[in-house]
Coordinates of C-alpha atoms and ligand atoms in Angstrom, one line a residue:
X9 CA 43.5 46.0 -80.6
X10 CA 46.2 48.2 -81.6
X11 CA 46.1 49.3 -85.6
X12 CA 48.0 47.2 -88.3
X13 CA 47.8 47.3 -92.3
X14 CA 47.5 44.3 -94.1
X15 CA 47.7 42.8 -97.5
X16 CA 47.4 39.2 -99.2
X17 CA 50.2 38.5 -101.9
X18 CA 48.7 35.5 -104.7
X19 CA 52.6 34.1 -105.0
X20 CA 55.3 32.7 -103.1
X21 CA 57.7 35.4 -103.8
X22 CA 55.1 38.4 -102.6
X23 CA 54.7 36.7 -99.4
X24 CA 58.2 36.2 -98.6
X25 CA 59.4 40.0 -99.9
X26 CA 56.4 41.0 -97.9
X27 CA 57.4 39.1 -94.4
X28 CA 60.4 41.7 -94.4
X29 CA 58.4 44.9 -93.9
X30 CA 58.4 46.1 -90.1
X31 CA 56.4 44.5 -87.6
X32 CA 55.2 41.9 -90.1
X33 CA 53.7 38.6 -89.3
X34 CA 51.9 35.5 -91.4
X35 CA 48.2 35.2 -91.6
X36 CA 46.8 31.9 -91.8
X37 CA 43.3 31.1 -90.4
X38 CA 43.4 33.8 -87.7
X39 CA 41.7 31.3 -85.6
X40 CA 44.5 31.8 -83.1
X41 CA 46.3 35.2 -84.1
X42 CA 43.3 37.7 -84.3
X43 CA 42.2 36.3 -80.8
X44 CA 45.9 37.2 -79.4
X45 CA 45.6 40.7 -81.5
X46 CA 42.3 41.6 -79.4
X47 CA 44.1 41.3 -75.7
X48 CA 47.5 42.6 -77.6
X49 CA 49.3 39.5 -76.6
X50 CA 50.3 39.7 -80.0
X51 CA 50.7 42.9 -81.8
X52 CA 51.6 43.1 -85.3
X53 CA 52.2 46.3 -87.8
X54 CA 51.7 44.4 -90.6
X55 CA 49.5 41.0 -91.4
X56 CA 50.7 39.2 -94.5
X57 CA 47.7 36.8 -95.2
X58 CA 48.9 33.4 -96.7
X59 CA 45.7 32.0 -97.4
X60 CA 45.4 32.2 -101.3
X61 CA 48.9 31.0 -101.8
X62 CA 49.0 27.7 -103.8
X63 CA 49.5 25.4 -100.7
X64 CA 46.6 23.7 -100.2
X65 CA 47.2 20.0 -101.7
X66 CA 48.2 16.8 -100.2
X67 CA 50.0 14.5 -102.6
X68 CA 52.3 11.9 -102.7
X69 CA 55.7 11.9 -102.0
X70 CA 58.9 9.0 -101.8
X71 CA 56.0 6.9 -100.3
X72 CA 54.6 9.1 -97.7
X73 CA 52.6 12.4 -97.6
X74 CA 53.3 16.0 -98.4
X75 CA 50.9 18.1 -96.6
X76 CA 50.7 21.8 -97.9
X77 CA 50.6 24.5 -94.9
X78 CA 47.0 25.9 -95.9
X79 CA 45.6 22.7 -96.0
X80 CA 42.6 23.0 -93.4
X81 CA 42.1 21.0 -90.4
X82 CA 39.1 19.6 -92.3
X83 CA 40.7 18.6 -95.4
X84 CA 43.6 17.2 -93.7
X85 CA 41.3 14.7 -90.8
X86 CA 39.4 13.6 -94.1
X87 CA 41.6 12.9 -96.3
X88 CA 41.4 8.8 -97.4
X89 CA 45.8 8.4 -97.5
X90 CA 45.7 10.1 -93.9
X91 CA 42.6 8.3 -92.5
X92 CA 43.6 5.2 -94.0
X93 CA 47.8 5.4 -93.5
X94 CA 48.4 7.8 -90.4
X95 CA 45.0 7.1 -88.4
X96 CA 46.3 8.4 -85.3
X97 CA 47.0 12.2 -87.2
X98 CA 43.1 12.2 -88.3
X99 CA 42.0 11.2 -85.0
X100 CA 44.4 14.1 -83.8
X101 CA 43.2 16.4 -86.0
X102 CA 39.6 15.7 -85.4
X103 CA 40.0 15.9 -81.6
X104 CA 41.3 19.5 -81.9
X105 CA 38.6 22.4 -81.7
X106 CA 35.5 22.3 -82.9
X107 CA 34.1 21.4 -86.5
X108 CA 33.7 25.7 -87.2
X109 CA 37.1 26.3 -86.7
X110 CA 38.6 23.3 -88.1
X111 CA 37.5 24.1 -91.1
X112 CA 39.2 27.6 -91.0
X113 CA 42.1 26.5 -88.8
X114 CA 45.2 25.5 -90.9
X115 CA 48.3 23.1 -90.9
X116 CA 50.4 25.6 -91.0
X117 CA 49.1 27.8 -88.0
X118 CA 48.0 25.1 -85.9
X119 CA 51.6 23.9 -85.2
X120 CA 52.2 27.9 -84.8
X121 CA 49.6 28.3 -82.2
X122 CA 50.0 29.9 -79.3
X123 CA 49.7 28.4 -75.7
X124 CA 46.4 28.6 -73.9
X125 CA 47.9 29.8 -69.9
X126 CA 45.4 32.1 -69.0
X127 CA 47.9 34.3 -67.6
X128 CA 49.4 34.8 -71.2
X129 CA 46.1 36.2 -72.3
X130 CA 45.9 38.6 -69.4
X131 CA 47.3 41.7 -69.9
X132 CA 47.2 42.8 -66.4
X133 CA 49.1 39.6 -65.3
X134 CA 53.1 39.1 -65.2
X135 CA 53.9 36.9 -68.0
X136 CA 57.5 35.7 -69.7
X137 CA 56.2 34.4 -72.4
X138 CA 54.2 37.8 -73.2
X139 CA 56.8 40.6 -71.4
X140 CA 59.8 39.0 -70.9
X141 CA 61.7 39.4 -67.4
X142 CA 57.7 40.2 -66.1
X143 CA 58.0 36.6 -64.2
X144 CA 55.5 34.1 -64.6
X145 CA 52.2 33.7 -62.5
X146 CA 51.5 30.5 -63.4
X147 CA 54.3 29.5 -60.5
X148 CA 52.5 30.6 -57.8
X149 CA 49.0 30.4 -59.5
X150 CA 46.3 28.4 -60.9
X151 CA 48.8 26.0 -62.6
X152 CA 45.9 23.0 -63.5
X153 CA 46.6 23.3 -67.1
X154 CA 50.5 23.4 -67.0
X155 CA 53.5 21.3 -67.7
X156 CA 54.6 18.4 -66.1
X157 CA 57.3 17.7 -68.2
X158 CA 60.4 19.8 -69.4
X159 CA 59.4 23.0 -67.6
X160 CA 61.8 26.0 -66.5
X161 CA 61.3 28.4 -63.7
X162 CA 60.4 31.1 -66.1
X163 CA 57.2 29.4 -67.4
X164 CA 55.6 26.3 -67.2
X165 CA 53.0 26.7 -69.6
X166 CA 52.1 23.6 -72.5
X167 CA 51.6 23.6 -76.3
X168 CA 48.3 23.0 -77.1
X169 CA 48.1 21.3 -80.8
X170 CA 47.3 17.7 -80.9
X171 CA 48.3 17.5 -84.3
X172 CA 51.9 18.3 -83.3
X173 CA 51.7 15.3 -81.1
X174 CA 50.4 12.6 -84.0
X175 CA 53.7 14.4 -85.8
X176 CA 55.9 13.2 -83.3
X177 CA 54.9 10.1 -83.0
X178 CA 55.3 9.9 -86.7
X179 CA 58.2 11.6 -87.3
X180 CA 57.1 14.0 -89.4
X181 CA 59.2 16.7 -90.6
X182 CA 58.0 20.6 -91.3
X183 CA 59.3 22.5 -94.4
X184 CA 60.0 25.8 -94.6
X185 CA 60.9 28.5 -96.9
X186 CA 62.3 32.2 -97.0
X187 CA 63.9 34.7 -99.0
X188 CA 67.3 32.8 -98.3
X189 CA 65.7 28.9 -99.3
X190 CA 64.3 26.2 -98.2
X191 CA 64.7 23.5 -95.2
X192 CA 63.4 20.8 -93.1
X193 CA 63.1 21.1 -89.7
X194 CA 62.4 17.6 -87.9
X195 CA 59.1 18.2 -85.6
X196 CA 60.7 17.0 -82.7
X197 CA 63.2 19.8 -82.9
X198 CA 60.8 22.2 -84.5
X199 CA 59.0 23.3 -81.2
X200 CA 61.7 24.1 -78.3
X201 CA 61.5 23.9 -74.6
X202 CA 61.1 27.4 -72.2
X203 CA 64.4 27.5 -70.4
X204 CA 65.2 31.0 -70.2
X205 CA 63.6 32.1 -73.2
X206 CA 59.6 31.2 -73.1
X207 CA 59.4 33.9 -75.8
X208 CA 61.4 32.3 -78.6
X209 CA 58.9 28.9 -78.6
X210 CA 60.2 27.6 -82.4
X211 CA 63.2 27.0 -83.8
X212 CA 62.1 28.9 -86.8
X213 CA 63.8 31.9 -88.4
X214 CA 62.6 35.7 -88.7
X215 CA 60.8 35.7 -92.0
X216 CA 60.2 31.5 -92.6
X217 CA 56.9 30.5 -93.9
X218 CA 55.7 27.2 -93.2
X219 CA 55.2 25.6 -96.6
X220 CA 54.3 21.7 -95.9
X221 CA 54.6 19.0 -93.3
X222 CA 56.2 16.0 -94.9
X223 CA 55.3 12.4 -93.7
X224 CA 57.6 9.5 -93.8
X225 CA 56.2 6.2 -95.3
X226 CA 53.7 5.1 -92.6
X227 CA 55.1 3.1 -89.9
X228 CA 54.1 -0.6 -89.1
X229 CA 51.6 -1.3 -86.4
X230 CA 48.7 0.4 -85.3
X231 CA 47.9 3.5 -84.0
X232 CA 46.3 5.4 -81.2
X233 CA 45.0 8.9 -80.8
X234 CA 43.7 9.1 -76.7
X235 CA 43.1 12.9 -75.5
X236 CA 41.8 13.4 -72.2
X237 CA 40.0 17.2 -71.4
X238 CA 37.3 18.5 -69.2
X239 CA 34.9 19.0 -71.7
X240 CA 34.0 16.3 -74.3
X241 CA 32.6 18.6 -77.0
X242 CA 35.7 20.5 -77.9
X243 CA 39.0 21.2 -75.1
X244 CA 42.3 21.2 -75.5
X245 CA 44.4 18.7 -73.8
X246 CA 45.0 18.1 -70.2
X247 CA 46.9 14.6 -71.2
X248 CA 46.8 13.5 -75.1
X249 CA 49.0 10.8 -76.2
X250 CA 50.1 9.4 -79.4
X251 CA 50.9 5.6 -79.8
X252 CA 51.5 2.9 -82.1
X253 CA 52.5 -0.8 -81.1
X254 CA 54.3 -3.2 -83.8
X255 CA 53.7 -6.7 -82.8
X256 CA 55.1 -9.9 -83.8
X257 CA 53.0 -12.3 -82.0
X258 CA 53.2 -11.5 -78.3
X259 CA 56.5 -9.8 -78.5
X260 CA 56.8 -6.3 -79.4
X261 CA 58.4 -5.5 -81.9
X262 CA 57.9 -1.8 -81.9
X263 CA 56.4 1.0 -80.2
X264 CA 56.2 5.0 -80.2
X265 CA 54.6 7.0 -77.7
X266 CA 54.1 11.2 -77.8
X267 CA 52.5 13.2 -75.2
X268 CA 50.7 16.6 -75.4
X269 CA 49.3 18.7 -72.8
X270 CA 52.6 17.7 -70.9
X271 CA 55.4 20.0 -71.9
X272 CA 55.9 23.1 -73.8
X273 CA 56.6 21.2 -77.2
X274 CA 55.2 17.8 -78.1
X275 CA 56.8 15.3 -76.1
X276 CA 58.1 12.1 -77.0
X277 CA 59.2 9.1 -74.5
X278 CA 62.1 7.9 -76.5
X279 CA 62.8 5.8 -72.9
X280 CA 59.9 4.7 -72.7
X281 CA 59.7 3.2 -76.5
X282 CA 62.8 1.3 -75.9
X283 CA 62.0 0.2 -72.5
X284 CA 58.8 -1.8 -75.1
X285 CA 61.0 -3.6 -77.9
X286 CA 61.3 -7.0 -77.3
X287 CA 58.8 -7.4 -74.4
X288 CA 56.1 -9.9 -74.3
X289 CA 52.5 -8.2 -75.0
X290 CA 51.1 -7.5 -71.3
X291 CA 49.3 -5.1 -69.1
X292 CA 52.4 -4.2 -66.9
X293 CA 54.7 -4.1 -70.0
X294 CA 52.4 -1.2 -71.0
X295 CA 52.0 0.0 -67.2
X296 CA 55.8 0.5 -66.9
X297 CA 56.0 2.2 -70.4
X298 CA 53.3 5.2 -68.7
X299 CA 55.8 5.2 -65.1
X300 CA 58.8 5.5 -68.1
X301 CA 57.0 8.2 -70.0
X302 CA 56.7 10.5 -67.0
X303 CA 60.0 9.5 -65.6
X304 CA 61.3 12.9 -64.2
X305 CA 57.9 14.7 -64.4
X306 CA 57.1 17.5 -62.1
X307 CA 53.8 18.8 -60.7
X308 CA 53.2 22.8 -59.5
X309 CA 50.6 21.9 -57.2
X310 CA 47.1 22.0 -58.9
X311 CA 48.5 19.8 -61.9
X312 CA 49.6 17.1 -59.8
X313 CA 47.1 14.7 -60.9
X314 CA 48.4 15.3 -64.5
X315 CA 51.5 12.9 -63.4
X316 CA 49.1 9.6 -63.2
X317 CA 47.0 10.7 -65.4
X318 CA 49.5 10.7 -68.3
X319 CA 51.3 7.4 -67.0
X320 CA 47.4 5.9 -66.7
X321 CA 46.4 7.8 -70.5
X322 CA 50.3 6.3 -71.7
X323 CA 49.3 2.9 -70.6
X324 CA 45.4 3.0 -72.3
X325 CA 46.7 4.6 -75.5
X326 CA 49.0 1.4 -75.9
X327 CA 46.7 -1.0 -74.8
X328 CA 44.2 0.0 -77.3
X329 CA 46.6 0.2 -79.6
X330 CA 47.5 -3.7 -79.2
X331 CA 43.7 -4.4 -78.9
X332 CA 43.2 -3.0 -82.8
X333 CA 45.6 -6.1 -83.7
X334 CA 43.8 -8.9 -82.1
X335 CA 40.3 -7.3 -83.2
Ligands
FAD22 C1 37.9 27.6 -79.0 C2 39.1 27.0 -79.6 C3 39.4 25.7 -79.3 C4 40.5 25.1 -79.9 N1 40.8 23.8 -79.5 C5 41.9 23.2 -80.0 C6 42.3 21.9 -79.6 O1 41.6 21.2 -78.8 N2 43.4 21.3 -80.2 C7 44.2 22.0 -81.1 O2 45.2 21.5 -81.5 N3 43.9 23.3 -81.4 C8 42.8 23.9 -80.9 N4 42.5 25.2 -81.2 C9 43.5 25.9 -82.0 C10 43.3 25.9 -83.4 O3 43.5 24.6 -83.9 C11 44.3 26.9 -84.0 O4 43.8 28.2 -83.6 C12 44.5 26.8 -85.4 O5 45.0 25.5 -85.8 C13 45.5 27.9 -85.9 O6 45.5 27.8 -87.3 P1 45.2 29.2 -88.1 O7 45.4 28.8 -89.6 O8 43.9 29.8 -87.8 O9 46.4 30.1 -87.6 P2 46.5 31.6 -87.4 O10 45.7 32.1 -86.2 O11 46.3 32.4 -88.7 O12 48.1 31.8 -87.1 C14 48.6 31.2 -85.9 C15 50.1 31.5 -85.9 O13 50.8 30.8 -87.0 C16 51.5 31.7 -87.8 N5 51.4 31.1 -89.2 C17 50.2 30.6 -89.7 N6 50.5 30.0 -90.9 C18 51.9 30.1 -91.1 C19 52.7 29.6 -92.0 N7 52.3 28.9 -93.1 N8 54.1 29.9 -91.9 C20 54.5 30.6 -90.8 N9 53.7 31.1 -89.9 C21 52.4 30.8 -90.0 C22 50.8 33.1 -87.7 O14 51.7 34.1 -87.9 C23 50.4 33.0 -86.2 O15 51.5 33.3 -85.4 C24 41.4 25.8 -80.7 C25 41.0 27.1 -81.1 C26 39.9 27.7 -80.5 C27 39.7 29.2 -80.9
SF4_23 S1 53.4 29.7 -67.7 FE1 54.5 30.8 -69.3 S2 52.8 31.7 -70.5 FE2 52.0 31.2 -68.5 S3 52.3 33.0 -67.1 FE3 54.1 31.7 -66.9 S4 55.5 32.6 -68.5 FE4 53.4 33.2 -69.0

C-alpha cells in the first residue's frame, strides 16, 4: 500500500475545502476503498473520512424518502418506511455482503463501489479500468462474471451494488454537493456505461460528495428483489433483478424491471416494461418481458449462460411479484 495522510473534518464545509487538496479522495466505510488501496488499484495521497459528518438520518420528504449518504447498509434494510414502502430496496440491501460489513458499508460508498473483475484487482494483469490503454483481459479471459449487456471492447466488466439496481427500479435520484452547490443526478444516469473510457465509471464531478439518495413517493404494485450468485451466504450478483407489477385485475397496468450483474451500471429494460402495460396477467407475458430484457445482449464465452439466466431470473422476479397480489 503506498503512503497517504488522512484527516476527518466534523462539517460539511471541512470536507468539501478538504476534497481539493492533491490526490484526495472520500472515506466512507472503507469496506471497498482500503481493499483497492492494499493491491494499489486505487491510490490516494490523501483520505478525507466522511463518516462523522451529520448524514446519517432518513426522513421524510414531498412524500417519499431522503436517505442521508452515511446511513449504513444496516440502518437503511431496517428501516420500517423502507421495509414497509420500497420492499424490494431492503431486500436489496440485505442481499448485499454479509451482516459485518453491512453494518460498516454505507449508502454513499456502496453506489461508489468499485467492480469486482478479478483482473482489476491484479496488478500484474492488463486492465482499462485500472491503467488505461493497458487493454482488458477479461476479453480473452475468464469472463464468467462479466457483462452481457452494454459492454465496449475496452472492458466488459459489471457493477456490483444491488442497491443501485432497487434505485433504478425506483427511480431514485442521488444528491450531491461541492464547493460550487448542490444537484441531483437521476440514478439511471448517475452510473455510465465503459465505451472508451472504463476509467471515468460516474457521471460525478472532481470534488462531489454524495450527500443523500432521494426516493420518489413509492410506486403502486408490488415488488421484487431476486439475486442469483454462487454462494448463498453472501456473493455478489451473477443476475439480480428488480421488479414491480401494478395490476388491475388480470391486466397490467404497470411494470418496472432493473437488472444487476448484467452491465457496467444498473440496467433498466425500459422495452421490456412497455412491452407489459396492458397485457393480460400470464406466464408468457412475463416470459417475453425476460427475451425483451436481454434483447441485444452479448455473451464473451464463459458468461453465456448469464443470457438465459437473466431472461429466466426477469421472468421469476415478475412472476413473484404478481403472486404477492393474489397471496
Ligand atoms: C466480501 C464482500 C462482499 C460484498 N458483497 C456485496 C454484494 O453482494 N452486494 C453489494 O452491493 N455490495 C457488496 N459488497 C460491497 C460493499 O457493499 C461495499 O464495499 C460498500 O457498500 C462500500 O461502502 P463503504 O461505505 O465502505 O465505501 P468506501 O469503501 O468507504 O468507499 C467506496 C468508494 O466510495 C467513495 N465514497 C464513499 N462515500 C462517498 C460519498 N458520500 N461521496 C462521494 N464519494 C464517496 C470513496 O471515495 C470510494 O471511492 C461486498 C463487499 C465485500 C468486502
Ligand atoms: S473487464 Fe474492465 S475491469 Fe476487467 S480487465 Fe477488462 S478493463 Fe479491466
Amino acid at each position: 500500500m503506498r503512503a497517504f495522510s488522512y484527516e476527518r473534518p466534523m462539517d460539511m464545509a471541512a470536507a468539501l475545502a478538504a476534497i481539493g487538496k492533491p490526490g484526495a479522495k472520500f472515506l466512507a466505510g472503507g469496506t471497498n476503498l482500503l481493499d483497492l488501496m492494499k493491491v494499489e488499484a486505487e491510490t490516494p495521497q490523501h483520505l478525507v473520512d466522511v463518516s462523522r459528518l451529520p448524514l446519517t438520518e432518513i426522513v421524510e420528504e414531498n412524500g417519499g424518502l431522503r436517505i442521508s449518504a452515511m446511513v449504513s447498509n444496516t440502518d437503511l434494510a431496517a428501516d420500517a418506511r423502507v421495509r414497509e414502502r420500497y420492499p424490494m430496496l431492503s431486500r436489496a440491501v440485505l442481499n448485499g455482503a454479509s451482516g459485518q460489513l453491512r453494518n460498516q458499508a454505507t449508502t454513499g460508498g456502496n453506489l461508489l463501489q468499485r467492480t469486482r473483475c478479478y483482473y482489476f484487482y491484479d496488478s500484474s494483469s492488463p486492465c482499462n479500468k485500472r491503467v488505461p490503454g493497458s487493454g482488458c483481459s477479461a476479453l480473452q479471459g475468464f469472463n464468467r462474471i462479466h457483462a452481457i449487456l452494454g459492454a465496449s471492447d475496452a472492458c466488459i466488466a459489471v457493477h456490483p451494488s444491488d442497491m443501485a439496481v432497487a434505485l433504478a427500479a425506483l427511480d431514485a435520484e442521488v444528491e450531491v454537493r461541492s464547493a460550487k452547490g448542490k444537484r441531483r443526478i437521476k440514478i439511471t444516469d448517475f452510473h455510465r456505461l465503459p465505451e472508451a473510457t472504463p476509467q471515468k465509471e460516474t457521471n460525478l464531478n472532481n470534488g462531489e460528495l454524495i450527500t443523500a439518495v432521494i426516493l420518489p413517493p413509492p410506486p403502486a404494485g408490488r415488488q421484487v428483489y431476486r439475486k442469483v450468485r454462487d454462494r448463498a451466504s453472501y456473493d455478489f450478483a451473477l443476475v439480480s433483478v428488480a421488479a414491480l407489477v401494478d395490476l388491475e385485475g388480470e391486466r397490467i397496468r404497470s411494470a418496472r424491471i432493473a437488472l444487476g450483474g448484467v452491465a457496467h451500471k444498473p440496467w433498466r429494460a425500459l422495452d421490456a416494461e412497455r412491452g407489459l402495460v396492458g397485457a393480460t396477467l400470464s406466464d408468457d407475458a412475463f416470459a417475453a418481458a425476460g427475451e425483451a430484457a436481454v434483447k441485444g445482449a452479448q455473451g464473451r464465452g464463459h458468461n453465456d449462460f448469464k443470457i438465459m439466466l437473466a431472461a429466466r431470473t426477469v421472468a421469476r422476479a415478475l412472476t413473484e411479484a404478481a403472486q404477492q397480489r393474489k397471496a
